[in-house]
């Protein structure tokens, strides 16, 4: 006759659970503070440690599986995990939509530029007004021509794909992928082009996210 495990854990189990809880809290905290990872990667890491933290709580403190009817505990656990996933997933979707449509200044500037709204009730929105010069950047066979473009604020920059494959243009040098004027980047099919309004001054770089050797820069002066 098998001996049933006690419903309550030992002191060693409680100490082990406490240490693991501290470790699984400390690691993601340090990653956020020191910017070890960002964006989707950081979110996935935090969620992963959150799942580990939950398992530690269930096994070492709530003693799942030790009581006489573990089946009901498993059903309850599954229902709880499902509810958490729905709440967390729904929250991420809602906040992402709010962030995209309401808060960032860059997104507002992009929308006003796209719609040509440079003035509202006599107040300038910061968007560009009128027609300004367009600068062409031709990309063919892994070569960017010109590799560096000098332009003025409110000019436009057009990326032309003269190759046979799809270009995945991203701003930044590859280690970081910042948005420019509310635009994260473009996927440009062969023979197609995309145009961005140069509404922010400074020097910026761009590259193909799938082939970083395809890269260039543009400088926007006032």
PDB file of C-alpha atoms in Angstrom:
ATOM      1  CA  UNK A   1       0.000   0.000   0.000  1.00  0.00           C
ATOM      2  CA  UNK A   2       1.535   3.292  -1.099  1.00  0.00           C
ATOM      3  CA  UNK A   3       2.090   5.988   1.455  1.00  0.00           C
ATOM      4  CA  UNK A   4       0.296   9.258   0.723  1.00  0.00           C
ATOM      5  CA  UNK A   5       2.440  12.362   0.727  1.00  0.00           C
ATOM      6  CA  UNK A   6       1.696  14.897   3.477  1.00  0.00           C
ATOM      7  CA  UNK A   7      -0.485  17.861   2.449  1.00  0.00           C
ATOM      8  CA  UNK A   8       1.949  20.381   3.908  1.00  0.00           C
ATOM      9  CA  UNK A   9       5.501  20.949   2.726  1.00  0.00           C
ATOM     10  CA  UNK A  10       8.708  20.734   4.704  1.00  0.00           C
ATOM     11  CA  UNK A  11      10.814  23.643   5.887  1.00  0.00           C
ATOM     12  CA  UNK A  12      13.372  22.836   3.198  1.00  0.00           C
ATOM     13  CA  UNK A  13      10.645  23.017   0.517  1.00  0.00           C
ATOM     14  CA  UNK A  14       9.480  26.424   1.788  1.00  0.00           C
ATOM     15  CA  UNK A  15      13.042  27.780   1.792  1.00  0.00           C
ATOM     16  CA  UNK A  16      13.654  26.409  -1.727  1.00  0.00           C
ATOM     17  CA  UNK A  17      10.429  27.991  -2.965  1.00  0.00           C
ATOM     18  CA  UNK A  18      11.311  31.326  -1.382  1.00  0.00           C
ATOM     19  CA  UNK A  19      14.802  31.379  -2.924  1.00  0.00           C
ATOM     20  CA  UNK A  20      13.445  30.500  -6.376  1.00  0.00           C
ATOM     21  CA  UNK A  21      10.765  33.193  -6.058  1.00  0.00           C
ATOM     22  CA  UNK A  22      13.395  35.811  -5.248  1.00  0.00           C
ATOM     23  CA  UNK A  23      15.631  34.692  -8.134  1.00  0.00           C
ATOM     24  CA  UNK A  24      12.763  34.643 -10.655  1.00  0.00           C
ATOM     25  CA  UNK A  25      11.781  38.160  -9.557  1.00  0.00           C
ATOM     26  CA  UNK A  26      15.306  39.596  -9.446  1.00  0.00           C
ATOM     27  CA  UNK A  27      16.381  38.492 -12.938  1.00  0.00           C
ATOM     28  CA  UNK A  28      13.602  40.203 -14.977  1.00  0.00           C
ATOM     29  CA  UNK A  29      13.829  43.266 -12.714  1.00  0.00           C
ATOM     30  CA  UNK A  30      17.526  43.647 -13.487  1.00  0.00           C
ATOM     31  CA  UNK A  31      16.887  43.154 -17.211  1.00  0.00           C
ATOM     32  CA  UNK A  32      14.342  45.970 -17.200  1.00  0.00           C
ATOM     33  CA  UNK A  33      16.513  48.323 -15.136  1.00  0.00           C
ATOM     34  CA  UNK A  34      19.678  47.736 -17.197  1.00  0.00           C
ATOM     35  CA  UNK A  35      17.879  47.493 -20.583  1.00  0.00           C
ATOM     36  CA  UNK A  36      19.419  44.086 -21.273  1.00  0.00           C
ATOM     37  CA  UNK A  37      16.549  43.417 -23.674  1.00  0.00           C
ATOM     38  CA  UNK A  38      13.765  45.539 -25.109  1.00  0.00           C
ATOM     39  CA  UNK A  39      10.448  45.243 -26.910  1.00  0.00           C
ATOM     40  CA  UNK A  40       8.886  41.883 -27.661  1.00  0.00           C
ATOM     41  CA  UNK A  41      11.947  39.961 -26.459  1.00  0.00           C
ATOM     42  CA  UNK A  42      11.789  41.599 -23.027  1.00  0.00           C
ATOM     43  CA  UNK A  43       8.035  40.990 -22.793  1.00  0.00           C
ATOM     44  CA  UNK A  44       8.503  37.300 -23.634  1.00  0.00           C
ATOM     45  CA  UNK A  45      11.233  36.960 -20.990  1.00  0.00           C
ATOM     46  CA  UNK A  46       9.079  38.632 -18.321  1.00  0.00           C
ATOM     47  CA  UNK A  47       6.114  36.387 -19.159  1.00  0.00           C
ATOM     48  CA  UNK A  48       8.382  33.333 -19.058  1.00  0.00           C
ATOM     49  CA  UNK A  49       9.661  34.185 -15.594  1.00  0.00           C
ATOM     50  CA  UNK A  50       6.073  34.942 -14.565  1.00  0.00           C
ATOM     51  CA  UNK A  51       5.078  31.393 -15.518  1.00  0.00           C
ATOM     52  CA  UNK A  52       8.049  29.985 -13.580  1.00  0.00           C
ATOM     53  CA  UNK A  53       7.069  32.108 -10.598  1.00  0.00           C
ATOM     54  CA  UNK A  54       3.520  30.754 -10.760  1.00  0.00           C
ATOM     55  CA  UNK A  55       4.772  27.159 -10.869  1.00  0.00           C
ATOM     56  CA  UNK A  56       6.980  27.776  -7.840  1.00  0.00           C
ATOM     57  CA  UNK A  57       4.018  29.176  -5.895  1.00  0.00           C
ATOM     58  CA  UNK A  58       1.809  26.235  -6.844  1.00  0.00           C
ATOM     59  CA  UNK A  59       4.336  23.504  -6.104  1.00  0.00           C
ATOM     60  CA  UNK A  60       6.168  24.808  -3.053  1.00  0.00           C
ATOM     61  CA  UNK A  61       3.495  26.872  -1.282  1.00  0.00           C
ATOM     62  CA  UNK A  62       0.046  25.730  -2.469  1.00  0.00           C
ATOM     63  CA  UNK A  63       1.143  22.065  -2.652  1.00  0.00           C
ATOM     64  CA  UNK A  64      -0.675  21.192  -5.872  1.00  0.00           C
ATOM     65  CA  UNK A  65      -0.954  17.391  -6.133  1.00  0.00           C
ATOM     66  CA  UNK A  66      -0.527  16.671  -2.430  1.00  0.00           C
ATOM     67  CA  UNK A  67      -4.171  16.795  -1.427  1.00  0.00           C
ATOM     68  CA  UNK A  68      -6.581  13.821  -1.746  1.00  0.00           C
ATOM     69  CA  UNK A  69      -8.224  15.049  -4.979  1.00  0.00           C
ATOM     70  CA  UNK A  70      -5.556  16.578  -7.236  1.00  0.00           C
ATOM     71  CA  UNK A  71      -7.853  16.262 -10.315  1.00  0.00           C
ATOM     72  CA  UNK A  72     -10.034  19.134  -9.117  1.00  0.00           C
ATOM     73  CA  UNK A  73      -6.921  21.153  -8.425  1.00  0.00           C
ATOM     74  CA  UNK A  74      -5.658  20.601 -11.982  1.00  0.00           C
ATOM     75  CA  UNK A  75      -9.027  21.642 -13.449  1.00  0.00           C
ATOM     76  CA  UNK A  76      -9.040  24.750 -11.294  1.00  0.00           C
ATOM     77  CA  UNK A  77      -5.428  25.492 -12.274  1.00  0.00           C
ATOM     78  CA  UNK A  78      -6.216  25.142 -15.984  1.00  0.00           C
ATOM     79  CA  UNK A  79      -9.202  27.469 -15.685  1.00  0.00           C
ATOM     80  CA  UNK A  80      -7.124  30.025 -13.810  1.00  0.00           C
ATOM     81  CA  UNK A  81      -4.295  29.941 -16.366  1.00  0.00           C
ATOM     82  CA  UNK A  82      -6.808  30.365 -19.212  1.00  0.00           C
ATOM     83  CA  UNK A  83      -8.423  33.359 -17.488  1.00  0.00           C
ATOM     84  CA  UNK A  84      -5.002  34.938 -16.899  1.00  0.00           C
ATOM     85  CA  UNK A  85      -4.032  34.472 -20.554  1.00  0.00           C
ATOM     86  CA  UNK A  86      -7.292  36.087 -21.697  1.00  0.00           C
ATOM     87  CA  UNK A  87      -6.875  39.051 -19.356  1.00  0.00           C
ATOM     88  CA  UNK A  88      -3.162  39.573 -20.087  1.00  0.00           C
ATOM     89  CA  UNK A  89      -3.538  39.036 -23.849  1.00  0.00           C
ATOM     90  CA  UNK A  90      -6.540  41.369 -24.049  1.00  0.00           C
ATOM     91  CA  UNK A  91      -4.706  44.017 -22.009  1.00  0.00           C
ATOM     92  CA  UNK A  92      -1.670  43.871 -24.312  1.00  0.00           C
ATOM     93  CA  UNK A  93      -3.858  44.243 -27.415  1.00  0.00           C
ATOM     94  CA  UNK A  94      -5.832  47.152 -25.947  1.00  0.00           C
ATOM     95  CA  UNK A  95      -2.787  49.061 -24.689  1.00  0.00           C
ATOM     96  CA  UNK A  96      -0.951  48.489 -27.976  1.00  0.00           C
ATOM     97  CA  UNK A  97      -3.869  49.965 -29.906  1.00  0.00           C
ATOM     98  CA  UNK A  98      -4.104  52.912 -27.537  1.00  0.00           C
ATOM     99  CA  UNK A  99      -0.359  53.499 -27.795  1.00  0.00           C
ATOM    100  CA  UNK A 100      -0.481  53.351 -31.596  1.00  0.00           C
ATOM    101  CA  UNK A 101      -3.557  55.536 -32.102  1.00  0.00           C
ATOM    102  CA  UNK A 102      -3.518  58.061 -29.270  1.00  0.00           C
ATOM    103  CA  UNK A 103      -0.352  58.823 -27.368  1.00  0.00           C
ATOM    104  CA  UNK A 104       2.914  59.081 -29.337  1.00  0.00           C
ATOM    105  CA  UNK A 105       3.777  62.465 -30.812  1.00  0.00           C
ATOM    106  CA  UNK A 106       5.485  60.739 -33.744  1.00  0.00           C
ATOM    107  CA  UNK A 107       2.301  58.903 -34.667  1.00  0.00           C
ATOM    108  CA  UNK A 108       0.288  62.120 -34.534  1.00  0.00           C
ATOM    109  CA  UNK A 109       2.874  63.847 -36.709  1.00  0.00           C
ATOM    110  CA  UNK A 110       2.807  60.966 -39.187  1.00  0.00           C
ATOM    111  CA  UNK A 111      -0.985  61.121 -39.456  1.00  0.00           C
ATOM    112  CA  UNK A 112      -1.007  64.888 -39.954  1.00  0.00           C
ATOM    113  CA  UNK A 113       1.706  64.589 -42.602  1.00  0.00           C
ATOM    114  CA  UNK A 114      -0.132  61.788 -44.397  1.00  0.00           C
ATOM    115  CA  UNK A 115      -3.348  63.788 -44.427  1.00  0.00           C
ATOM    116  CA  UNK A 116      -1.677  67.122 -45.186  1.00  0.00           C
ATOM    117  CA  UNK A 117      -3.055  68.694 -41.999  1.00  0.00           C
ATOM    118  CA  UNK A 118      -0.524  71.416 -41.272  1.00  0.00           C
ATOM    119  CA  UNK A 119      -2.894  73.806 -39.500  1.00  0.00           C
ATOM    120  CA  UNK A 120      -5.898  73.370 -37.189  1.00  0.00           C
ATOM    121  CA  UNK A 121      -7.917  76.420 -36.090  1.00  0.00           C
ATOM    122  CA  UNK A 122      -5.028  78.673 -37.020  1.00  0.00           C
ATOM    123  CA  UNK A 123      -2.478  76.644 -35.056  1.00  0.00           C
ATOM    124  CA  UNK A 124       0.305  74.762 -36.836  1.00  0.00           C
ATOM    125  CA  UNK A 125       0.429  71.036 -36.176  1.00  0.00           C
ATOM    126  CA  UNK A 126       4.118  70.613 -37.036  1.00  0.00           C
ATOM    127  CA  UNK A 127       3.282  68.810 -40.267  1.00  0.00           C
ATOM    128  CA  UNK A 128       4.830  69.884 -43.546  1.00  0.00           C
ATOM    129  CA  UNK A 129       3.076  72.335 -45.825  1.00  0.00           C
ATOM    130  CA  UNK A 130       3.014  72.372 -49.626  1.00  0.00           C
ATOM    131  CA  UNK A 131       5.132  70.499 -52.170  1.00  0.00           C
ATOM    132  CA  UNK A 132       8.837  70.031 -51.469  1.00  0.00           C
ATOM    133  CA  UNK A 133      11.696  68.311 -53.329  1.00  0.00           C
ATOM    134  CA  UNK A 134      11.784  64.533 -53.481  1.00  0.00           C
ATOM    135  CA  UNK A 135      15.031  62.558 -53.095  1.00  0.00           C
ATOM    136  CA  UNK A 136      15.352  59.108 -54.654  1.00  0.00           C
ATOM    137  CA  UNK A 137      17.287  56.226 -53.125  1.00  0.00           C
ATOM    138  CA  UNK A 138      17.675  53.345 -55.589  1.00  0.00           C
ATOM    139  CA  UNK A 139      18.486  49.901 -54.212  1.00  0.00           C
ATOM    140  CA  UNK A 140      19.600  47.251 -56.697  1.00  0.00           C
ATOM    141  CA  UNK A 141      21.819  44.166 -56.386  1.00  0.00           C
ATOM    142  CA  UNK A 142      22.731  45.042 -52.806  1.00  0.00           C
ATOM    143  CA  UNK A 143      23.863  48.567 -53.726  1.00  0.00           C
ATOM    144  CA  UNK A 144      22.298  51.753 -52.352  1.00  0.00           C
ATOM    145  CA  UNK A 145      22.510  54.787 -54.647  1.00  0.00           C
ATOM    146  CA  UNK A 146      23.207  57.313 -53.279  1.00  0.00           C
ATOM    147  CA  UNK A 147      24.493  55.847 -50.044  1.00  0.00           C
ATOM    148  CA  UNK A 148      24.112  59.231 -48.314  1.00  0.00           C
ATOM    149  CA  UNK A 149      21.395  61.786 -49.010  1.00  0.00           C
ATOM    150  CA  UNK A 150      21.328  65.433 -47.940  1.00  0.00           C
ATOM    151  CA  UNK A 151      17.884  66.986 -47.702  1.00  0.00           C
ATOM    152  CA  UNK A 152      15.911  69.710 -45.966  1.00  0.00           C
ATOM    153  CA  UNK A 153      13.070  69.385 -43.538  1.00  0.00           C
ATOM    154  CA  UNK A 154       9.725  68.669 -45.252  1.00  0.00           C
ATOM    155  CA  UNK A 155      11.421  67.140 -48.308  1.00  0.00           C
ATOM    156  CA  UNK A 156      10.453  63.561 -49.123  1.00  0.00           C
ATOM    157  CA  UNK A 157      12.652  60.492 -49.477  1.00  0.00           C
ATOM    158  CA  UNK A 158      11.632  57.649 -51.770  1.00  0.00           C
ATOM    159  CA  UNK A 159      13.102  54.153 -51.491  1.00  0.00           C
ATOM    160  CA  UNK A 160      12.988  52.357 -54.860  1.00  0.00           C
ATOM    161  CA  UNK A 161      13.447  48.584 -55.054  1.00  0.00           C
ATOM    162  CA  UNK A 162      15.049  47.738 -58.401  1.00  0.00           C
ATOM    163  CA  UNK A 163      16.015  44.233 -57.285  1.00  0.00           C
ATOM    164  CA  UNK A 164      14.235  40.915 -57.652  1.00  0.00           C
ATOM    165  CA  UNK A 165      13.413  40.308 -53.994  1.00  0.00           C
ATOM    166  CA  UNK A 166      11.564  42.096 -51.214  1.00  0.00           C
ATOM    167  CA  UNK A 167      13.387  44.761 -49.217  1.00  0.00           C
ATOM    168  CA  UNK A 168      12.738  45.131 -45.505  1.00  0.00           C
ATOM    169  CA  UNK A 169      13.844  48.685 -44.801  1.00  0.00           C
ATOM    170  CA  UNK A 170      14.342  49.530 -41.126  1.00  0.00           C
ATOM    171  CA  UNK A 171      15.760  52.677 -39.580  1.00  0.00           C
ATOM    172  CA  UNK A 172      18.824  52.560 -37.333  1.00  0.00           C
ATOM    173  CA  UNK A 173      22.106  50.674 -37.676  1.00  0.00           C
ATOM    174  CA  UNK A 174      20.797  47.178 -36.938  1.00  0.00           C
ATOM    175  CA  UNK A 175      21.604  47.102 -33.224  1.00  0.00           C
ATOM    176  CA  UNK A 176      18.636  49.395 -32.625  1.00  0.00           C
ATOM    177  CA  UNK A 177      15.538  49.942 -34.762  1.00  0.00           C
ATOM    178  CA  UNK A 178      14.104  53.359 -33.913  1.00  0.00           C
ATOM    179  CA  UNK A 179      11.138  54.746 -35.776  1.00  0.00           C
ATOM    180  CA  UNK A 180      11.500  57.794 -37.984  1.00  0.00           C
ATOM    181  CA  UNK A 181       8.557  60.230 -38.102  1.00  0.00           C
ATOM    182  CA  UNK A 182       6.283  57.510 -36.723  1.00  0.00           C
ATOM    183  CA  UNK A 183       7.424  54.936 -39.301  1.00  0.00           C
ATOM    184  CA  UNK A 184       9.098  51.719 -38.133  1.00  0.00           C
ATOM    185  CA  UNK A 185      10.095  50.687 -41.640  1.00  0.00           C
ATOM    186  CA  UNK A 186       8.833  49.368 -44.962  1.00  0.00           C
ATOM    187  CA  UNK A 187       8.515  46.071 -46.780  1.00  0.00           C
ATOM    188  CA  UNK A 188       9.053  46.983 -50.440  1.00  0.00           C
ATOM    189  CA  UNK A 189       8.281  44.455 -53.157  1.00  0.00           C
ATOM    190  CA  UNK A 190      10.413  44.206 -56.291  1.00  0.00           C
ATOM    191  CA  UNK A 191       9.685  47.128 -58.619  1.00  0.00           C
ATOM    192  CA  UNK A 192       7.828  49.044 -55.908  1.00  0.00           C
ATOM    193  CA  UNK A 193       8.728  52.104 -53.830  1.00  0.00           C
ATOM    194  CA  UNK A 194       7.845  53.775 -50.541  1.00  0.00           C
ATOM    195  CA  UNK A 195       8.090  57.453 -49.576  1.00  0.00           C
ATOM    196  CA  UNK A 196       8.657  59.043 -46.171  1.00  0.00           C
ATOM    197  CA  UNK A 197       8.213  62.727 -45.320  1.00  0.00           C
ATOM    198  CA  UNK A 198      11.388  64.104 -43.717  1.00  0.00           C
ATOM    199  CA  UNK A 199       9.712  65.881 -40.816  1.00  0.00           C
ATOM    200  CA  UNK A 200      12.532  65.391 -38.292  1.00  0.00           C
ATOM    201  CA  UNK A 201      15.940  67.010 -38.651  1.00  0.00           C
ATOM    202  CA  UNK A 202      19.217  65.223 -37.955  1.00  0.00           C
ATOM    203  CA  UNK A 203      21.279  62.397 -39.433  1.00  0.00           C
ATOM    204  CA  UNK A 204      19.694  58.949 -39.668  1.00  0.00           C
ATOM    205  CA  UNK A 205      20.690  55.551 -40.966  1.00  0.00           C
ATOM    206  CA  UNK A 206      18.668  52.778 -42.582  1.00  0.00           C
ATOM    207  CA  UNK A 207      19.315  49.170 -43.579  1.00  0.00           C
ATOM    208  CA  UNK A 208      17.669  46.030 -44.860  1.00  0.00           C
ATOM    209  CA  UNK A 209      16.599  44.058 -41.783  1.00  0.00           C
ATOM    210  CA  UNK A 210      17.303  40.778 -43.613  1.00  0.00           C
ATOM    211  CA  UNK A 211      20.600  41.928 -45.140  1.00  0.00           C
ATOM    212  CA  UNK A 212      22.392  44.567 -43.024  1.00  0.00           C
ATOM    213  CA  UNK A 213      25.038  45.097 -45.727  1.00  0.00           C
ATOM    214  CA  UNK A 214      22.371  46.995 -47.648  1.00  0.00           C
ATOM    215  CA  UNK A 215      22.545  50.283 -45.754  1.00  0.00           C
ATOM    216  CA  UNK A 216      22.671  54.026 -46.179  1.00  0.00           C
ATOM    217  CA  UNK A 217      22.012  57.320 -44.436  1.00  0.00           C
ATOM    218  CA  UNK A 218      20.228  60.607 -44.873  1.00  0.00           C
ATOM    219  CA  UNK A 219      20.769  64.021 -43.277  1.00  0.00           C
ATOM    220  CA  UNK A 220      17.854  66.403 -42.793  1.00  0.00           C
ATOM    221  CA  UNK A 221      18.669  70.058 -42.149  1.00  0.00           C
ATOM    222  CA  UNK A 222      16.281  72.846 -41.191  1.00  0.00           C
TER     223      UNK A 222
END
